Amino acid sequence: MPMSTILALLGKGMLVSVEIFFFTLLFSLPLGLLVSFGRMSKNFLVRSLVKIYIAIMRGTPLMLQLLVVYFGPFYVFDMKISPGYRFVAVIIAFSINYAAYFAEIYRSGIESIPVGQYEAAKILGYNRVQTFFKIIFPQVIKRILPPVTNETITLVKDTSLASVIAMAEMFTIAKQISAKETTIMPLMVAGVFYFIFNYIVAFVMEYIEKKFKYFR
């Protein structure tokens, strides 16, 4: 198979990997914030349920979670699995998994803000919602950017796990071409693609971090 054909096929797979990456961040970042609120809730039941959810998501392999989300509807509810559900299952599994990690990152950032800032905001007439989104949250974003960057870079590499349910992303296509052509070259090319993808993500995140260094 000509190298141009291999690159074209891997390029199509790369677009799928980018879609998984984008939609995972789109859903997991806001979901993680909501989960962090539950994790810090004063309600014992809510706090306990969220802690169990986080423990399960962080304590079991993402690969297993992908299999459960994809095959679960069939084995539990006897529902027919359509081909289009494969991509949806990947996004659901990735989003709920990464939301658990982002929730703990959010929580660490929120709890690092001094209580005095809440008290000062209350004296100035801010309600709880205004206090959080106008005073606390901007500071939280600044503090949590480094660990969020690490998770984001990890997500780039984790997109390859979608191959476990035969999602036609880049790594799956690379394996198929390697098996057909009996050569490791497609996998090496895929590795270069991942490296470039990660480099771009790291560059963007570093740029965002520099923008938030407003005290320097």
PDB file of C-alpha atoms in Angstrom:
ATOM      1  CA  MET A   1       0.000   0.000   0.000  1.00  0.00           C
ATOM      2  CA  PRO A   2       1.474   3.395  -0.980  1.00  0.00           C
ATOM      3  CA  MET A   3       2.499   5.703   1.853  1.00  0.00           C
ATOM      4  CA  SER A   4       0.127   8.389   0.544  1.00  0.00           C
ATOM      5  CA  THR A   5      -2.799   5.988   0.956  1.00  0.00           C
ATOM      6  CA  ILE A   6      -1.676   5.054   4.462  1.00  0.00           C
ATOM      7  CA  LEU A   7      -1.411   8.726   5.423  1.00  0.00           C
ATOM      8  CA  ALA A   8      -4.860   9.433   3.965  1.00  0.00           C
ATOM      9  CA  LEU A   9      -6.445   6.581   5.933  1.00  0.00           C
ATOM     10  CA  LEU A  10      -4.666   7.576   9.134  1.00  0.00           C
ATOM     11  CA  GLY A  11      -5.710  11.182   8.537  1.00  0.00           C
ATOM     12  CA  LYS A  12      -9.374  10.113   8.494  1.00  0.00           C
ATOM     13  CA  GLY A  13      -8.807   8.183  11.702  1.00  0.00           C
ATOM     14  CA  MET A  14      -7.115  11.230  13.192  1.00  0.00           C
ATOM     15  CA  LEU A  15     -10.262  13.283  12.574  1.00  0.00           C
ATOM     16  CA  VAL A  16     -12.263  10.740  14.576  1.00  0.00           C
ATOM     17  CA  SER A  17      -9.684  10.937  17.386  1.00  0.00           C
ATOM     18  CA  VAL A  18      -9.988  14.731  17.359  1.00  0.00           C
ATOM     19  CA  GLU A  19     -13.791  14.441  17.551  1.00  0.00           C
ATOM     20  CA  ILE A  20     -13.520  12.125  20.565  1.00  0.00           C
ATOM     21  CA  PHE A  21     -11.091  14.553  22.200  1.00  0.00           C
ATOM     22  CA  PHE A  22     -13.252  17.613  21.514  1.00  0.00           C
ATOM     23  CA  PHE A  23     -16.598  16.161  22.605  1.00  0.00           C
ATOM     24  CA  THR A  24     -15.073  14.593  25.713  1.00  0.00           C
ATOM     25  CA  LEU A  25     -13.779  17.974  26.867  1.00  0.00           C
ATOM     26  CA  LEU A  26     -17.040  19.663  25.863  1.00  0.00           C
ATOM     27  CA  PHE A  27     -19.070  17.417  28.159  1.00  0.00           C
ATOM     28  CA  SER A  28     -16.626  16.392  30.894  1.00  0.00           C
ATOM     29  CA  LEU A  29     -15.431  19.860  31.911  1.00  0.00           C
ATOM     30  CA  PRO A  30     -18.882  21.260  32.873  1.00  0.00           C
ATOM     31  CA  LEU A  31     -19.972  17.856  34.214  1.00  0.00           C
ATOM     32  CA  GLY A  32     -16.855  17.749  36.372  1.00  0.00           C
ATOM     33  CA  LEU A  33     -17.779  21.117  37.880  1.00  0.00           C
ATOM     34  CA  LEU A  34     -21.259  19.845  38.764  1.00  0.00           C
ATOM     35  CA  VAL A  35     -19.775  16.676  40.257  1.00  0.00           C
ATOM     36  CA  SER A  36     -17.370  18.759  42.341  1.00  0.00           C
ATOM     37  CA  PHE A  37     -20.349  20.631  43.809  1.00  0.00           C
ATOM     38  CA  GLY A  38     -21.869  17.294  44.789  1.00  0.00           C
ATOM     39  CA  ARG A  39     -18.552  16.178  46.238  1.00  0.00           C
ATOM     40  CA  MET A  40     -18.505  19.272  48.485  1.00  0.00           C
ATOM     41  CA  SER A  41     -22.239  19.160  49.293  1.00  0.00           C
ATOM     42  CA  LYS A  42     -23.333  19.422  52.913  1.00  0.00           C
ATOM     43  CA  ASN A  43     -25.921  16.726  52.198  1.00  0.00           C
ATOM     44  CA  PHE A  44     -24.410  13.443  53.399  1.00  0.00           C
ATOM     45  CA  LEU A  45     -26.334  11.292  50.894  1.00  0.00           C
ATOM     46  CA  VAL A  46     -25.380  13.414  47.874  1.00  0.00           C
ATOM     47  CA  ARG A  47     -21.759  13.651  49.003  1.00  0.00           C
ATOM     48  CA  SER A  48     -21.555   9.892  49.578  1.00  0.00           C
ATOM     49  CA  LEU A  49     -23.086   8.995  46.201  1.00  0.00           C
ATOM     50  CA  VAL A  50     -20.707  11.330  44.390  1.00  0.00           C
ATOM     51  CA  LYS A  51     -17.721   9.893  46.282  1.00  0.00           C
ATOM     52  CA  ILE A  52     -18.769   6.384  45.212  1.00  0.00           C
ATOM     53  CA  TYR A  53     -19.120   7.533  41.590  1.00  0.00           C
ATOM     54  CA  ILE A  54     -15.662   9.130  41.638  1.00  0.00           C
ATOM     55  CA  ALA A  55     -14.153   6.058  43.294  1.00  0.00           C
ATOM     56  CA  ILE A  56     -15.610   3.768  40.616  1.00  0.00           C
ATOM     57  CA  MET A  57     -14.546   5.982  37.717  1.00  0.00           C
ATOM     58  CA  ARG A  58     -10.991   6.385  39.039  1.00  0.00           C
ATOM     59  CA  GLY A  59     -10.679   2.850  40.380  1.00  0.00           C
ATOM     60  CA  THR A  60     -11.646   0.894  37.249  1.00  0.00           C
ATOM     61  CA  PRO A  61     -10.000   0.916  33.800  1.00  0.00           C
ATOM     62  CA  LEU A  62     -11.445   3.222  31.164  1.00  0.00           C
ATOM     63  CA  MET A  63     -11.337   0.259  28.795  1.00  0.00           C
ATOM     64  CA  LEU A  64     -13.739  -1.643  31.069  1.00  0.00           C
ATOM     65  CA  GLN A  65     -16.024   1.384  31.311  1.00  0.00           C
ATOM     66  CA  LEU A  66     -16.136   1.576  27.510  1.00  0.00           C
ATOM     67  CA  LEU A  67     -17.209  -2.051  27.300  1.00  0.00           C
ATOM     68  CA  VAL A  68     -19.883  -1.592  29.979  1.00  0.00           C
ATOM     69  CA  VAL A  69     -21.358   1.517  28.342  1.00  0.00           C
ATOM     70  CA  TYR A  70     -21.324  -0.068  24.879  1.00  0.00           C
ATOM     71  CA  PHE A  71     -22.575  -3.577  25.697  1.00  0.00           C
ATOM     72  CA  GLY A  72     -24.583  -2.669  28.816  1.00  0.00           C
ATOM     73  CA  PRO A  73     -27.841  -1.749  27.020  1.00  0.00           C
ATOM     74  CA  PHE A  74     -27.848  -5.124  25.246  1.00  0.00           C
ATOM     75  CA  TYR A  75     -27.062  -7.339  28.238  1.00  0.00           C
ATOM     76  CA  VAL A  76     -29.079  -5.395  30.830  1.00  0.00           C
ATOM     77  CA  PHE A  77     -32.068  -4.149  28.814  1.00  0.00           C
ATOM     78  CA  ASP A  78     -31.891  -6.510  25.801  1.00  0.00           C
ATOM     79  CA  MET A  79     -31.699  -3.464  23.523  1.00  0.00           C
ATOM     80  CA  LYS A  80     -30.377  -3.778  19.994  1.00  0.00           C
ATOM     81  CA  ILE A  81     -27.071  -1.953  19.551  1.00  0.00           C
ATOM     82  CA  SER A  82     -26.965   0.105  16.353  1.00  0.00           C
ATOM     83  CA  PRO A  83     -23.666   0.886  14.588  1.00  0.00           C
ATOM     84  CA  GLY A  84     -24.180   4.588  15.280  1.00  0.00           C
ATOM     85  CA  TYR A  85     -24.218   3.960  19.020  1.00  0.00           C
ATOM     86  CA  ARG A  86     -20.511   3.089  18.985  1.00  0.00           C
ATOM     87  CA  PHE A  87     -19.398   6.736  18.798  1.00  0.00           C
ATOM     88  CA  VAL A  88     -22.034   7.804  21.347  1.00  0.00           C
ATOM     89  CA  ALA A  89     -20.846   5.091  23.743  1.00  0.00           C
ATOM     90  CA  VAL A  90     -17.258   6.298  23.421  1.00  0.00           C
ATOM     91  CA  ILE A  91     -18.238   9.889  24.235  1.00  0.00           C
ATOM     92  CA  ILE A  92     -20.393   8.819  27.202  1.00  0.00           C
ATOM     93  CA  ALA A  93     -17.690   6.584  28.666  1.00  0.00           C
ATOM     94  CA  PHE A  94     -14.906   9.121  28.176  1.00  0.00           C
ATOM     95  CA  SER A  95     -17.011  12.004  29.508  1.00  0.00           C
ATOM     96  CA  ILE A  96     -18.117  10.334  32.745  1.00  0.00           C
ATOM     97  CA  ASN A  97     -14.596   9.027  33.320  1.00  0.00           C
ATOM     98  CA  TYR A  98     -12.825  12.343  32.834  1.00  0.00           C
ATOM     99  CA  ALA A  99     -15.554  14.246  34.688  1.00  0.00           C
ATOM    100  CA  ALA A 100     -14.542  12.335  37.834  1.00  0.00           C
ATOM    101  CA  TYR A 101     -10.918  13.448  37.483  1.00  0.00           C
ATOM    102  CA  PHE A 102     -11.849  17.022  36.626  1.00  0.00           C
ATOM    103  CA  ALA A 103     -14.232  17.097  39.622  1.00  0.00           C
ATOM    104  CA  GLU A 104     -11.382  16.463  42.039  1.00  0.00           C
ATOM    105  CA  ILE A 105      -9.254  19.060  40.279  1.00  0.00           C
ATOM    106  CA  TYR A 106     -12.066  21.603  40.552  1.00  0.00           C
ATOM    107  CA  ARG A 107     -12.575  20.708  44.205  1.00  0.00           C
ATOM    108  CA  SER A 108      -8.917  21.245  45.036  1.00  0.00           C
ATOM    109  CA  GLY A 109      -9.023  24.646  43.363  1.00  0.00           C
ATOM    110  CA  ILE A 110     -12.253  25.758  45.034  1.00  0.00           C
ATOM    111  CA  GLU A 111     -11.155  24.640  48.493  1.00  0.00           C
ATOM    112  CA  SER A 112      -7.835  26.462  48.099  1.00  0.00           C
ATOM    113  CA  ILE A 113      -9.591  29.847  48.021  1.00  0.00           C
ATOM    114  CA  PRO A 114      -9.475  31.570  51.445  1.00  0.00           C
ATOM    115  CA  VAL A 115     -12.787  31.795  53.326  1.00  0.00           C
ATOM    116  CA  GLY A 116     -12.180  35.525  53.782  1.00  0.00           C
ATOM    117  CA  GLN A 117     -12.968  36.119  50.122  1.00  0.00           C
ATOM    118  CA  TYR A 118     -16.450  34.675  50.556  1.00  0.00           C
ATOM    119  CA  GLU A 119     -17.001  36.846  53.625  1.00  0.00           C
ATOM    120  CA  ALA A 120     -15.763  39.977  51.845  1.00  0.00           C
ATOM    121  CA  ALA A 121     -18.064  39.286  48.895  1.00  0.00           C
ATOM    122  CA  LYS A 122     -21.026  38.863  51.248  1.00  0.00           C
ATOM    123  CA  ILE A 123     -20.274  42.227  52.879  1.00  0.00           C
ATOM    124  CA  LEU A 124     -20.146  43.832  49.414  1.00  0.00           C
ATOM    125  CA  GLY A 125     -23.630  42.528  48.676  1.00  0.00           C
ATOM    126  CA  TYR A 126     -22.813  39.618  46.354  1.00  0.00           C
ATOM    127  CA  ASN A 127     -25.051  36.549  46.511  1.00  0.00           C
ATOM    128  CA  ARG A 128     -23.570  33.042  46.427  1.00  0.00           C
ATOM    129  CA  VAL A 129     -23.863  32.628  42.648  1.00  0.00           C
ATOM    130  CA  GLN A 130     -22.298  36.023  41.942  1.00  0.00           C
ATOM    131  CA  THR A 131     -19.543  35.344  44.457  1.00  0.00           C
ATOM    132  CA  PHE A 132     -18.647  32.055  42.840  1.00  0.00           C
ATOM    133  CA  PHE A 133     -18.684  33.035  39.178  1.00  0.00           C
ATOM    134  CA  LYS A 134     -17.336  36.596  39.487  1.00  0.00           C
ATOM    135  CA  ILE A 135     -14.753  36.177  42.254  1.00  0.00           C
ATOM    136  CA  ILE A 136     -13.987  32.534  43.055  1.00  0.00           C
ATOM    137  CA  PHE A 137     -14.212  30.732  39.711  1.00  0.00           C
ATOM    138  CA  PRO A 138     -11.725  32.959  37.793  1.00  0.00           C
ATOM    139  CA  GLN A 139      -9.144  32.284  40.515  1.00  0.00           C
ATOM    140  CA  VAL A 140      -9.945  28.574  40.475  1.00  0.00           C
ATOM    141  CA  ILE A 141      -9.360  28.380  36.707  1.00  0.00           C
ATOM    142  CA  LYS A 142      -5.958  30.019  37.136  1.00  0.00           C
ATOM    143  CA  ARG A 143      -4.940  27.547  39.854  1.00  0.00           C
ATOM    144  CA  ILE A 144      -6.164  24.355  38.207  1.00  0.00           C
ATOM    145  CA  LEU A 145      -4.802  24.931  34.700  1.00  0.00           C
ATOM    146  CA  PRO A 146      -1.591  22.848  35.222  1.00  0.00           C
ATOM    147  CA  PRO A 147      -3.411  19.663  36.363  1.00  0.00           C
ATOM    148  CA  VAL A 148      -6.128  20.201  33.740  1.00  0.00           C
ATOM    149  CA  THR A 149      -3.368  20.420  31.130  1.00  0.00           C
ATOM    150  CA  ASN A 150      -1.995  17.067  32.302  1.00  0.00           C
ATOM    151  CA  GLU A 151      -5.425  15.426  32.041  1.00  0.00           C
ATOM    152  CA  THR A 152      -5.984  16.973  28.624  1.00  0.00           C
ATOM    153  CA  ILE A 153      -2.705  15.565  27.324  1.00  0.00           C
ATOM    154  CA  THR A 154      -3.596  12.167  28.775  1.00  0.00           C
ATOM    155  CA  LEU A 155      -6.942  12.350  26.968  1.00  0.00           C
ATOM    156  CA  VAL A 156      -5.158  12.671  23.620  1.00  0.00           C
ATOM    157  CA  LYS A 157      -3.444   9.335  24.209  1.00  0.00           C
ATOM    158  CA  ASP A 158      -6.528   7.710  25.745  1.00  0.00           C
ATOM    159  CA  THR A 159      -8.525   8.240  22.556  1.00  0.00           C
ATOM    160  CA  SER A 160      -6.734   5.138  21.272  1.00  0.00           C
ATOM    161  CA  LEU A 161      -8.699   3.068  23.814  1.00  0.00           C
ATOM    162  CA  ALA A 162     -11.792   3.529  21.635  1.00  0.00           C
ATOM    163  CA  SER A 163     -10.333   0.689  19.566  1.00  0.00           C
ATOM    164  CA  VAL A 164     -11.576  -1.751  22.224  1.00  0.00           C
ATOM    165  CA  ILE A 165     -15.106  -1.443  20.781  1.00  0.00           C
ATOM    166  CA  ALA A 166     -13.820  -1.303  17.188  1.00  0.00           C
ATOM    167  CA  MET A 167     -14.226   2.447  16.856  1.00  0.00           C
ATOM    168  CA  ALA A 168     -12.515   3.414  13.612  1.00  0.00           C
ATOM    169  CA  GLU A 169     -10.186   6.025  15.115  1.00  0.00           C
ATOM    170  CA  MET A 170      -6.546   6.407  14.168  1.00  0.00           C
ATOM    171  CA  PHE A 171      -5.059   3.616  16.293  1.00  0.00           C
ATOM    172  CA  THR A 172      -7.655   1.088  15.087  1.00  0.00           C
ATOM    173  CA  ILE A 173      -6.939   1.956  11.465  1.00  0.00           C
ATOM    174  CA  ALA A 174      -3.188   1.785  12.066  1.00  0.00           C
ATOM    175  CA  LYS A 175      -3.524  -1.715  13.543  1.00  0.00           C
ATOM    176  CA  GLN A 176      -5.677  -2.871  10.631  1.00  0.00           C
ATOM    177  CA  ILE A 177      -3.199  -1.580   8.047  1.00  0.00           C
ATOM    178  CA  SER A 178      -0.255  -3.085   9.948  1.00  0.00           C
ATOM    179  CA  ALA A 179      -1.958  -6.489  10.068  1.00  0.00           C
ATOM    180  CA  LYS A 180      -2.856  -6.354   6.390  1.00  0.00           C
ATOM    181  CA  GLU A 181       0.519  -5.118   5.153  1.00  0.00           C
ATOM    182  CA  THR A 182       2.571  -7.002   7.792  1.00  0.00           C
ATOM    183  CA  THR A 183       4.552  -3.886   8.664  1.00  0.00           C
ATOM    184  CA  ILE A 184       4.916  -1.766  11.767  1.00  0.00           C
ATOM    185  CA  MET A 185       5.231   1.454   9.759  1.00  0.00           C
ATOM    186  CA  PRO A 186       1.544   2.508  10.084  1.00  0.00           C
ATOM    187  CA  LEU A 187       1.811   2.255  13.880  1.00  0.00           C
ATOM    188  CA  MET A 188       4.973   4.370  13.834  1.00  0.00           C
ATOM    189  CA  VAL A 189       3.221   6.982  11.677  1.00  0.00           C
ATOM    190  CA  ALA A 190       0.257   6.930  14.072  1.00  0.00           C
ATOM    191  CA  GLY A 191       2.694   7.563  16.922  1.00  0.00           C
ATOM    192  CA  VAL A 192       3.974  10.654  15.087  1.00  0.00           C
ATOM    193  CA  PHE A 193       0.377  11.836  14.611  1.00  0.00           C
ATOM    194  CA  TYR A 194      -0.293  11.454  18.345  1.00  0.00           C
ATOM    195  CA  PHE A 195       2.911  13.298  19.194  1.00  0.00           C
ATOM    196  CA  ILE A 196       1.999  16.238  16.939  1.00  0.00           C
ATOM    197  CA  PHE A 197      -1.545  16.295  18.323  1.00  0.00           C
ATOM    198  CA  ASN A 198      -0.199  16.317  21.875  1.00  0.00           C
ATOM    199  CA  TYR A 199       2.337  19.011  21.050  1.00  0.00           C
ATOM    200  CA  ILE A 200      -0.401  21.289  19.687  1.00  0.00           C
ATOM    201  CA  VAL A 201      -2.597  20.680  22.751  1.00  0.00           C
ATOM    202  CA  ALA A 202       0.332  21.337  25.115  1.00  0.00           C
ATOM    203  CA  PHE A 203       1.221  24.526  23.214  1.00  0.00           C
ATOM    204  CA  VAL A 204      -2.358  25.835  23.403  1.00  0.00           C
ATOM    205  CA  MET A 205      -2.682  25.006  27.101  1.00  0.00           C
ATOM    206  CA  GLU A 206       0.665  26.669  27.848  1.00  0.00           C
ATOM    207  CA  TYR A 207      -0.526  29.780  25.991  1.00  0.00           C
ATOM    208  CA  ILE A 208      -3.714  29.833  28.079  1.00  0.00           C
ATOM    209  CA  GLU A 209      -1.678  29.443  31.282  1.00  0.00           C
ATOM    210  CA  LYS A 210       0.482  32.427  30.341  1.00  0.00           C
ATOM    211  CA  LYS A 211      -2.648  34.505  29.735  1.00  0.00           C
ATOM    212  CA  PHE A 212      -3.801  33.738  33.273  1.00  0.00           C
ATOM    213  CA  LYS A 213      -0.506  34.807  34.851  1.00  0.00           C
ATOM    214  CA  TYR A 214      -1.851  38.295  35.396  1.00  0.00           C
ATOM    215  CA  PHE A 215       0.055  38.833  38.657  1.00  0.00           C
ATOM    216  CA  ARG A 216       3.429  38.648  36.903  1.00  0.00           C
TER     217      ARG A 216
END
